[in-house]
PDB file of C-alpha atoms in Angstrom:
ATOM      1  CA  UNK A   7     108.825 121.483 119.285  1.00  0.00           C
ATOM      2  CA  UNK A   8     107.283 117.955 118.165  1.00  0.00           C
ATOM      3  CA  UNK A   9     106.122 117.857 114.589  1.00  0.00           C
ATOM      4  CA  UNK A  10     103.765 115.693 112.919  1.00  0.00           C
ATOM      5  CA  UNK A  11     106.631 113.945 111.401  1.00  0.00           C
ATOM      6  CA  UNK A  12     108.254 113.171 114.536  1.00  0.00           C
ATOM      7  CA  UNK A  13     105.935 110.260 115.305  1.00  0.00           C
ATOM      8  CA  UNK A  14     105.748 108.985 111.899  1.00  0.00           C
ATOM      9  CA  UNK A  15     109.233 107.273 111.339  1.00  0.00           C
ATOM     10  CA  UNK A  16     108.251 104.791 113.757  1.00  0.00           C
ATOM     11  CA  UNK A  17     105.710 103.351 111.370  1.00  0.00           C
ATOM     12  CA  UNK A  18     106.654 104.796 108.107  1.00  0.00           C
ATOM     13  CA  UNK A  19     108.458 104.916 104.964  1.00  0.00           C
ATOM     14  CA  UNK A  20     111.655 102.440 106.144  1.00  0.00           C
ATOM     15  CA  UNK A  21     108.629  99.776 105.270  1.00  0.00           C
ATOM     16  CA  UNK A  22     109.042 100.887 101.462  1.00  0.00           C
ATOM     17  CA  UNK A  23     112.623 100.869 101.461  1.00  0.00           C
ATOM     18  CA  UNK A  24     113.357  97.402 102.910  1.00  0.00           C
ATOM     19  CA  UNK A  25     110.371  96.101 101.456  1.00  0.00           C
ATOM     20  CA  UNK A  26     112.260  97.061  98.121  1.00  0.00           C
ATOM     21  CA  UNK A  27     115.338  95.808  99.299  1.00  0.00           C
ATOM     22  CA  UNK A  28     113.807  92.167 100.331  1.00  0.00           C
ATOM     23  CA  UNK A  29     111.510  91.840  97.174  1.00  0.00           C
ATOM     24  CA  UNK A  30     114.877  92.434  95.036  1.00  0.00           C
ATOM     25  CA  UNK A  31     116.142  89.983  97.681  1.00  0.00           C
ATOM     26  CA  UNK A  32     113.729  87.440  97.976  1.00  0.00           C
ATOM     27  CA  UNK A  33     113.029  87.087  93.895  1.00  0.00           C
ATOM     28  CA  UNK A  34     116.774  86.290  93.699  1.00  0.00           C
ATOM     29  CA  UNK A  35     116.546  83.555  96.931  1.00  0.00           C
ATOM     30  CA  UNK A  36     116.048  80.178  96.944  1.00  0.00           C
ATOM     31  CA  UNK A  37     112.846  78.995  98.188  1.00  0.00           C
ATOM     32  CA  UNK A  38     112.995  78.814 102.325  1.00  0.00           C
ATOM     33  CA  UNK A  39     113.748  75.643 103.727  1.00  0.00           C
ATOM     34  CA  UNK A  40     110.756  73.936 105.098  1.00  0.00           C
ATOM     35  CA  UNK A  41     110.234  74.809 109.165  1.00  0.00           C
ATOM     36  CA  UNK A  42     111.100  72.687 111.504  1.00  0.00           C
ATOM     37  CA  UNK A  43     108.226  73.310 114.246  1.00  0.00           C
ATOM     38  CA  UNK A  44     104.768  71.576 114.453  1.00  0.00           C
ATOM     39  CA  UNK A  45     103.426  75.378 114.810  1.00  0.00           C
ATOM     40  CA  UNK A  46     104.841  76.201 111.758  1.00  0.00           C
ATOM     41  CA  UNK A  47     104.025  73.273 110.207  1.00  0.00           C
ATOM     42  CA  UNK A  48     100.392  74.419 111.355  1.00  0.00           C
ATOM     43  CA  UNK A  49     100.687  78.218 109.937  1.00  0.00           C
ATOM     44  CA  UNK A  50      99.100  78.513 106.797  1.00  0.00           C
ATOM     45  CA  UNK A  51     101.668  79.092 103.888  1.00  0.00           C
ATOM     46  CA  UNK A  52     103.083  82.385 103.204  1.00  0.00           C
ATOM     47  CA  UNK A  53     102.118  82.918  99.308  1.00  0.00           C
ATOM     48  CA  UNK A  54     103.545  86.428  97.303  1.00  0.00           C
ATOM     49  CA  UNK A  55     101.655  88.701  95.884  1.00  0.00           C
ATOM     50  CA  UNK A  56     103.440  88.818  91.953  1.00  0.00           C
ATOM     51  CA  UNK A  57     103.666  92.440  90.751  1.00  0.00           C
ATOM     52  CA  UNK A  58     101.035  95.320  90.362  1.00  0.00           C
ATOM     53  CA  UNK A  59      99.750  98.075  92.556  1.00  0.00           C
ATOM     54  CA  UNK A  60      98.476  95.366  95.271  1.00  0.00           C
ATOM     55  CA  UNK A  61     102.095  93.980  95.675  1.00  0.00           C
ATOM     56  CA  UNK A  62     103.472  97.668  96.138  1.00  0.00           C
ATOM     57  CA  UNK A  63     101.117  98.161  98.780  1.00  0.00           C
ATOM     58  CA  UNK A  64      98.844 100.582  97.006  1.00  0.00           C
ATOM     59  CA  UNK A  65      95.809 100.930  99.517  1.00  0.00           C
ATOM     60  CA  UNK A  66      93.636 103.767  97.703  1.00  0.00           C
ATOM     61  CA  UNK A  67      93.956 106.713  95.089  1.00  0.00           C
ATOM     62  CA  UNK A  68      97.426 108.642  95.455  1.00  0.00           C
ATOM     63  CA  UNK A  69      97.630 112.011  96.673  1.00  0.00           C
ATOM     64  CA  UNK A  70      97.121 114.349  94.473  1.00  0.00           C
ATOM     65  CA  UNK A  71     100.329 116.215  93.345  1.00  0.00           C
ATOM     66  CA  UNK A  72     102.534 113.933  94.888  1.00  0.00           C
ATOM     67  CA  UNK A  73     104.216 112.234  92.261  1.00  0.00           C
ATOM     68  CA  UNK A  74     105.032 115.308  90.401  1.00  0.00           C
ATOM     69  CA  UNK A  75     106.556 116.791  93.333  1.00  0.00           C
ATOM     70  CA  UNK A  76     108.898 114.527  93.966  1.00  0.00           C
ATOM     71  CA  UNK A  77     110.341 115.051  90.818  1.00  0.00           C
ATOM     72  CA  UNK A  78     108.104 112.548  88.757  1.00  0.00           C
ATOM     73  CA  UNK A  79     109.653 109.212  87.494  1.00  0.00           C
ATOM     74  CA  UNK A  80     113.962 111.024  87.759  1.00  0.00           C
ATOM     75  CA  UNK A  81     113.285 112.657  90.667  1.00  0.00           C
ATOM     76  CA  UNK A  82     112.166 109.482  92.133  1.00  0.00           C
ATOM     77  CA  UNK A  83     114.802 107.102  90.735  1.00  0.00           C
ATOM     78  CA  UNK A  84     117.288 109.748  92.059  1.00  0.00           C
ATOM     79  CA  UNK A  85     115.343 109.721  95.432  1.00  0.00           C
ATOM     80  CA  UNK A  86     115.571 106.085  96.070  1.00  0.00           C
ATOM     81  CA  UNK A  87     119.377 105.664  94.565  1.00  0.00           C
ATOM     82  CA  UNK A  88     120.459 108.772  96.982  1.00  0.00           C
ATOM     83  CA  UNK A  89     118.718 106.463 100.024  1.00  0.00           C
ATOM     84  CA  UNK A  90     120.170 102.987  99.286  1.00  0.00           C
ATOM     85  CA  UNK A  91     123.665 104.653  99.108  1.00  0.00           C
ATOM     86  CA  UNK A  92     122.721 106.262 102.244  1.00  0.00           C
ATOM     87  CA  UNK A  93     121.630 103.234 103.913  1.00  0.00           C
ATOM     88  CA  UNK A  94     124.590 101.418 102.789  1.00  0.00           C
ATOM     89  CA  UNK A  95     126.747 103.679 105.313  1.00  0.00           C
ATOM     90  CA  UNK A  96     124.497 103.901 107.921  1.00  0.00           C
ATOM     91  CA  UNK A  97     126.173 101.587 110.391  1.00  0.00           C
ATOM     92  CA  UNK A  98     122.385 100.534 111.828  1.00  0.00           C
ATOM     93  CA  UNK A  99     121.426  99.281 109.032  1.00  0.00           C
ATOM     94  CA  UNK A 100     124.418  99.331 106.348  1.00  0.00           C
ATOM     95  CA  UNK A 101     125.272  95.756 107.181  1.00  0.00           C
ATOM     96  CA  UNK A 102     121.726  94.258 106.935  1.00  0.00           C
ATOM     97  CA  UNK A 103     121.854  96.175 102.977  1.00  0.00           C
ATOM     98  CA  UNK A 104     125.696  94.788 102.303  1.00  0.00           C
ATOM     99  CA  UNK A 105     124.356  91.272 102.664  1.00  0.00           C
ATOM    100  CA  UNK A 106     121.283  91.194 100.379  1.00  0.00           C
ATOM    101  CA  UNK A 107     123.391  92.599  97.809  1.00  0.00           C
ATOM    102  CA  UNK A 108     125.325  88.898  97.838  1.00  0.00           C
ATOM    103  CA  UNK A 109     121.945  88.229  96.024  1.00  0.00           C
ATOM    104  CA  UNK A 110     121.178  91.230  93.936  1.00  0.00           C
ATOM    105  CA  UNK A 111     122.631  94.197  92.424  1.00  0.00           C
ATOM    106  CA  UNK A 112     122.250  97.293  94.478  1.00  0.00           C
ATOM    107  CA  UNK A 113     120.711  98.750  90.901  1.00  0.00           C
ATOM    108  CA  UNK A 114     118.564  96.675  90.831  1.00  0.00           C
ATOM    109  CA  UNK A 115     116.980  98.001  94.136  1.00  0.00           C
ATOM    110  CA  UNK A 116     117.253 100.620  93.386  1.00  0.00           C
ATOM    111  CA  UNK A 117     114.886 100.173  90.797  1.00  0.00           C
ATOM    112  CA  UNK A 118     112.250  98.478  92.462  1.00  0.00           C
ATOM    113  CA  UNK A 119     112.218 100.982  94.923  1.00  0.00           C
ATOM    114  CA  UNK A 120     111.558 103.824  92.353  1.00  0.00           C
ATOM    115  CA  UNK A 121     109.040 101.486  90.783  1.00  0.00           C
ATOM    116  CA  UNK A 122     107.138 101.031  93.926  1.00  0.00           C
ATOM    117  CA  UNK A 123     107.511 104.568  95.309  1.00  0.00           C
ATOM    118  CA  UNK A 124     105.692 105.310  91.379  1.00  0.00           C
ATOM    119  CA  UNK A 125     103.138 103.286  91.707  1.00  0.00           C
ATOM    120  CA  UNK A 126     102.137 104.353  94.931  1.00  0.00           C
ATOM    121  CA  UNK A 127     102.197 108.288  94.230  1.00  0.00           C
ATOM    122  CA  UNK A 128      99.927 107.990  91.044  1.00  0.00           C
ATOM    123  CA  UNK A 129     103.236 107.409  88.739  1.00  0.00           C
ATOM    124  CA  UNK A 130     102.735 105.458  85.172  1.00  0.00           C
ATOM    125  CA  UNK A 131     105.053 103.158  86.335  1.00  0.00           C
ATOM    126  CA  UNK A 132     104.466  99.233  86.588  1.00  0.00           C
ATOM    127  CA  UNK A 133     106.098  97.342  90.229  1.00  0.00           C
ATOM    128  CA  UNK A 134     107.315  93.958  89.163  1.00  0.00           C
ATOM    129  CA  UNK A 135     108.355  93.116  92.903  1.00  0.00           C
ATOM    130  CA  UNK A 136     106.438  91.102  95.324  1.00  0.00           C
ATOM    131  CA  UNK A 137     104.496  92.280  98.206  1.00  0.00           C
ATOM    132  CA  UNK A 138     106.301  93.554 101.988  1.00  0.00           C
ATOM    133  CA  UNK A 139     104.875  90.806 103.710  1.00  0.00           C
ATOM    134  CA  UNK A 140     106.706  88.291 101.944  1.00  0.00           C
ATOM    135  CA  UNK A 141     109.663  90.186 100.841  1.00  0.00           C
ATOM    136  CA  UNK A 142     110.682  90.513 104.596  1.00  0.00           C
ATOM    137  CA  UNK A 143     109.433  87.021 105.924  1.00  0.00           C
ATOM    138  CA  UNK A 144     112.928  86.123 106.390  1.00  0.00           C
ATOM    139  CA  UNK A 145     114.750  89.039 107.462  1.00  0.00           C
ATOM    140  CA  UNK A 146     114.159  89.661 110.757  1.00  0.00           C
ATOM    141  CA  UNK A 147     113.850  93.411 110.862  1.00  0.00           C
ATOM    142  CA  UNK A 148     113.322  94.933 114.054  1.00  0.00           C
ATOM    143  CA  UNK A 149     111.263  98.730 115.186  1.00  0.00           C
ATOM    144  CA  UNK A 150     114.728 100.488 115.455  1.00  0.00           C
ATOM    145  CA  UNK A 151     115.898  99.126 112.104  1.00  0.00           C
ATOM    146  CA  UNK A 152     113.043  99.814 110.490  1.00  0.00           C
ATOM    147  CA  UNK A 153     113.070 103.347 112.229  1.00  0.00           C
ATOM    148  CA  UNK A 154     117.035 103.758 111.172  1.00  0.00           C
ATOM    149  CA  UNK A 155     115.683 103.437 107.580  1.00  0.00           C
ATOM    150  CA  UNK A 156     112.986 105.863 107.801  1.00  0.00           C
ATOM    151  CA  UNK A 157     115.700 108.658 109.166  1.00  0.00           C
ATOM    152  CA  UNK A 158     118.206 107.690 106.119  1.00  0.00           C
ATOM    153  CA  UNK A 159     114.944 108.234 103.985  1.00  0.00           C
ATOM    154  CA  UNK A 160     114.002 111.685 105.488  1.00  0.00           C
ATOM    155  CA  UNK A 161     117.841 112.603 105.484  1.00  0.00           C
ATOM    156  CA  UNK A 162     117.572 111.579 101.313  1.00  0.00           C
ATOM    157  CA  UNK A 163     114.435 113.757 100.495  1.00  0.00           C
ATOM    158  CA  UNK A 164     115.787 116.950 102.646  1.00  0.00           C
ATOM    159  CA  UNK A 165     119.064 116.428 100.527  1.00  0.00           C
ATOM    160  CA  UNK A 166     117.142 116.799  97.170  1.00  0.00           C
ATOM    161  CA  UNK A 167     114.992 119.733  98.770  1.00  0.00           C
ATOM    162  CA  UNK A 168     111.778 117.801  98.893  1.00  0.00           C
ATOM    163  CA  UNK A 169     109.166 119.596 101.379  1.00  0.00           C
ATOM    164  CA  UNK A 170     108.426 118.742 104.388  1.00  0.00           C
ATOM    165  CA  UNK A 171     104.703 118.553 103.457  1.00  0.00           C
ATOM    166  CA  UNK A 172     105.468 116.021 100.445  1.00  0.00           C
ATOM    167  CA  UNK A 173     108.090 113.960 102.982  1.00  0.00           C
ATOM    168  CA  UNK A 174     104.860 113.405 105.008  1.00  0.00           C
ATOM    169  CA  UNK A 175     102.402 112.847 102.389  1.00  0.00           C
ATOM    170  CA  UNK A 176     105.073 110.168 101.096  1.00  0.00           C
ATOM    171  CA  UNK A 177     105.618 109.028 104.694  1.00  0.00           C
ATOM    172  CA  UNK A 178     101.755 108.511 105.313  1.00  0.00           C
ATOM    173  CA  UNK A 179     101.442 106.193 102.249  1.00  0.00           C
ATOM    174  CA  UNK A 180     104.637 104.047 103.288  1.00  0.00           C
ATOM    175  CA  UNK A 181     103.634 103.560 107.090  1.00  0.00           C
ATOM    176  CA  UNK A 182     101.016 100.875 106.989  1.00  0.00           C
ATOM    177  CA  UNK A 183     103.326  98.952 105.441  1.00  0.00           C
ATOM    178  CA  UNK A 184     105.459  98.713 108.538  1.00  0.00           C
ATOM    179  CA  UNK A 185     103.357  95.819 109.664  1.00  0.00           C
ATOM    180  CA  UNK A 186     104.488  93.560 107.416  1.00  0.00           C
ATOM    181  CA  UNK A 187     108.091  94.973 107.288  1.00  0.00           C
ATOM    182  CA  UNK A 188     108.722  94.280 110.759  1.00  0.00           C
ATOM    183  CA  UNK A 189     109.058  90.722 111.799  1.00  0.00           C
ATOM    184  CA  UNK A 190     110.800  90.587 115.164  1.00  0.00           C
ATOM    185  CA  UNK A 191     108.656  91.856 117.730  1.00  0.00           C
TER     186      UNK A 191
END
């Protein structure tokens, strides 16, 4: 029987994670070379969004309740370690994590993760990272990697016992995000 949350890993929380992952990535990277193509050389320039709610992709007031059921600022930090190390063996995705760690400690995305995740449930936490849409400029993440993600993620909270209300709440504030997560099409 289809649940709600069968439709949402397709634009959901996977946004959060790599987003996290390429923000850790992308503060650690040398700036991109220039492009080569007159269209690019046309696009307007791709600027990050430093820090704060509007870089963790906070879009409105958090749900009520949610950052205390997911265990408040441990339960949260455990949350997000639990899915990196998940993602890490996932071979759809592993490979893609293995290499941004050349530039960053996997802690250390750890981290931002849990900071972001936080800040978007209502958290007193403070996101240092830079926004998804620049984080992932230069990653080329595709739907079913994106998708992958969102599975380890939902694999991580029913570990820890999370329920499958808060998994959705969670997943609803992570989705819009896939937009800018996403950047083969």
């Amino acid at each position: 029987m289809p649940t709600f949350f069968a439709f949402l890993p397709a634009t959901l929380v996977s946004a959060a994670l790599l987003a996290a992952s390429a923000t850790a990535a992308a503060q650690a990277a040398p700036e991109p070379a220039p492009a080569a193509s007159a269209a690019a050389a046309d696009a307007p320039a791709l600027v990050p969004i430093p820090g704060g709610p509007e870089a963790a992709g906070v879009r409105g007031p958090a749900p009520e309740g949610l950052y205390q059921a997911l265990g408040e600022k441990a339960g949260i930090a455990a949350l997000m370690g639990d899915m990196v190390d998940r993602a890490l063996k996932d071979p759809r995705i592993g490979p893609m994590f293995e290499n941004s760690f050349k530039q960053m400690r996997p802690q250390a995305l750890k981290d931002s993760l849990a900071a972001q995740i936080c800040v978007l449930t209502g958290g007193p936490c403070e996101y240092e990272g830079t926004d998804m849409k620049y984080a992932h400029a230069q990653l080329k993440i595709d739907k079913a990697q994106f998708n992958a993600l969102v599975e380890v993620l939902q694999d991580a909270m029913d570990a820890r016992g999370i329920p499958f209300t808060q998994q959705n709440r969670l997943l609803a504030l992570l989705a819009p995000m896939h937009r800018d997560i996403i950047t083969v099409r």
